[in-house]
Amino acid sequence: MSHILLRRSKALVQIKLVSKEIQLRSITFPEGFHKDVYKALFGTFRAVYVALLSDVKQNAMKNYNHIFEKLMRMRQACCSALLVPEERRTAAIKLWEELQKRNADNQNPLTAEEGKTLLEKLKGTFTTEKDEDSLLPECAICLMEMEMNEAVILKNCTHIFCHGCISRVFSGASSGCKAFCPLCRQPFENSDMIQRSIATASIACHDELTESKNSRMKTEKSGIEMSPKIAALLEAMKDMPIDEKGVIFSQFTSFLNLIGAAIEQAGHLFTRIDGSMATSCRTEAIRAFCSNDDDSPRFILCSLHAAGTGINLTRGNHAFMMDCWWNVAIENQAMDRIHRIGQTRKVRVIRFVMKNTIEERMVILQEQKSLQGKASVEKLNPDEQRRTRMSNLQGLLMLDDDSNSE
């Protein structure tokens, strides 16, 4: 026996929990700024990826890390196009116009070499100083968001992973042999793993409010219409009984900024917890939300990573999942912050998904993974995990059928 699985479910708990209702709410992109940005990101990336696949898939595998960076941009655009740095939006829209003109002129599809060239063009605009979410990178192995004190960078190739994943890769190497980077296959030793850290003690508890005000000013000055997801959230809030509270989850802290600005403008009090906050600030935010005082916050904004496990938010019984995660278990853990022992009200969960986008196909992927997980337990090495995700990516980009892009 190579490994053992211990599986526990709520069915083992003798105390009966209140009922939980989960609703999937599909939102259609209206014509305008947000839809245009998403279409440009999706169209350009799909064309580039198809070109890379034409070279026996080797180029696609070599560009694995950058490919998933572009995928994150599309996920951000599903939340709000404002999350995507302006330079990135401009580059994608310009490239999309060029590709559409190429198609109109009946030119041949992009070659692998052209695909590599265009991917390089997109790489340069991925990270900017103004890009808030780049402060919380994703591990390329487990695809979970990392706080800086959890991230490990490999000295030679500069690829970044969470401490747990890369430690397992290193410990799994044969005795006397070097481990290999899961992305580029470059060998590394224990001394090549460099821990990254950030100083959070100096972060003041009022920073979240300042960020929300700045986000509101940014949106008002730009004259850009509100994100369709935020508009749907505000509508859903109207259906809540006056004495009930809600928890709003997102994996993007910059999206929480925009949400905070919108609900503040709508007249709602809120507090917030995310990975950048000191422990004392998080504790105070939770205490304020759980209070029954008349002037206590009615909503709490939570980053999926910081509030996914270990905290009790049963004062709220409404959960709003603002974006999809690769593994539905991560979302379920977030929902369990309110659906747990001590909850006395019926729990209502709304999952917001943009229609005809990669989010809709991510939900299908979640369902497939859930069924596979119930049927068997499969242990994959890093190479196999990467190939599986590349296969999933083809489904997200609709390359497993003859469908057209959005």
GROMACS .gro file of C-alpha atoms in nm, residues 210-220 257-258 261-262:
model
   15
  210THR     CA    1  -0.857   5.370   0.217
  211GLU     CA    2  -0.818   5.118  -0.065
  212SER     CA    3  -1.196   5.103  -0.115
  213LYS     CA    4  -1.221   5.481  -0.142
  214ASN     CA    5  -0.935   5.487  -0.393
  215SER     CA    6  -1.107   5.216  -0.598
  216ARG     CA    7  -1.433   5.412  -0.600
  217MET     CA    8  -1.255   5.727  -0.716
  218LYS     CA    9  -1.078   5.529  -0.989
  219THR     CA   10  -1.408   5.391  -1.120
  220GLU     CA   11  -1.593   5.724  -1.103
  257ASN     CA   12  -1.148   4.674  -0.326
  258LEU     CA   13  -1.401   4.740  -0.604
  261ALA     CA   14  -1.635   5.071  -0.285
  262ALA     CA   15  -1.964   4.967  -0.445
   0.00000   0.00000   0.00000
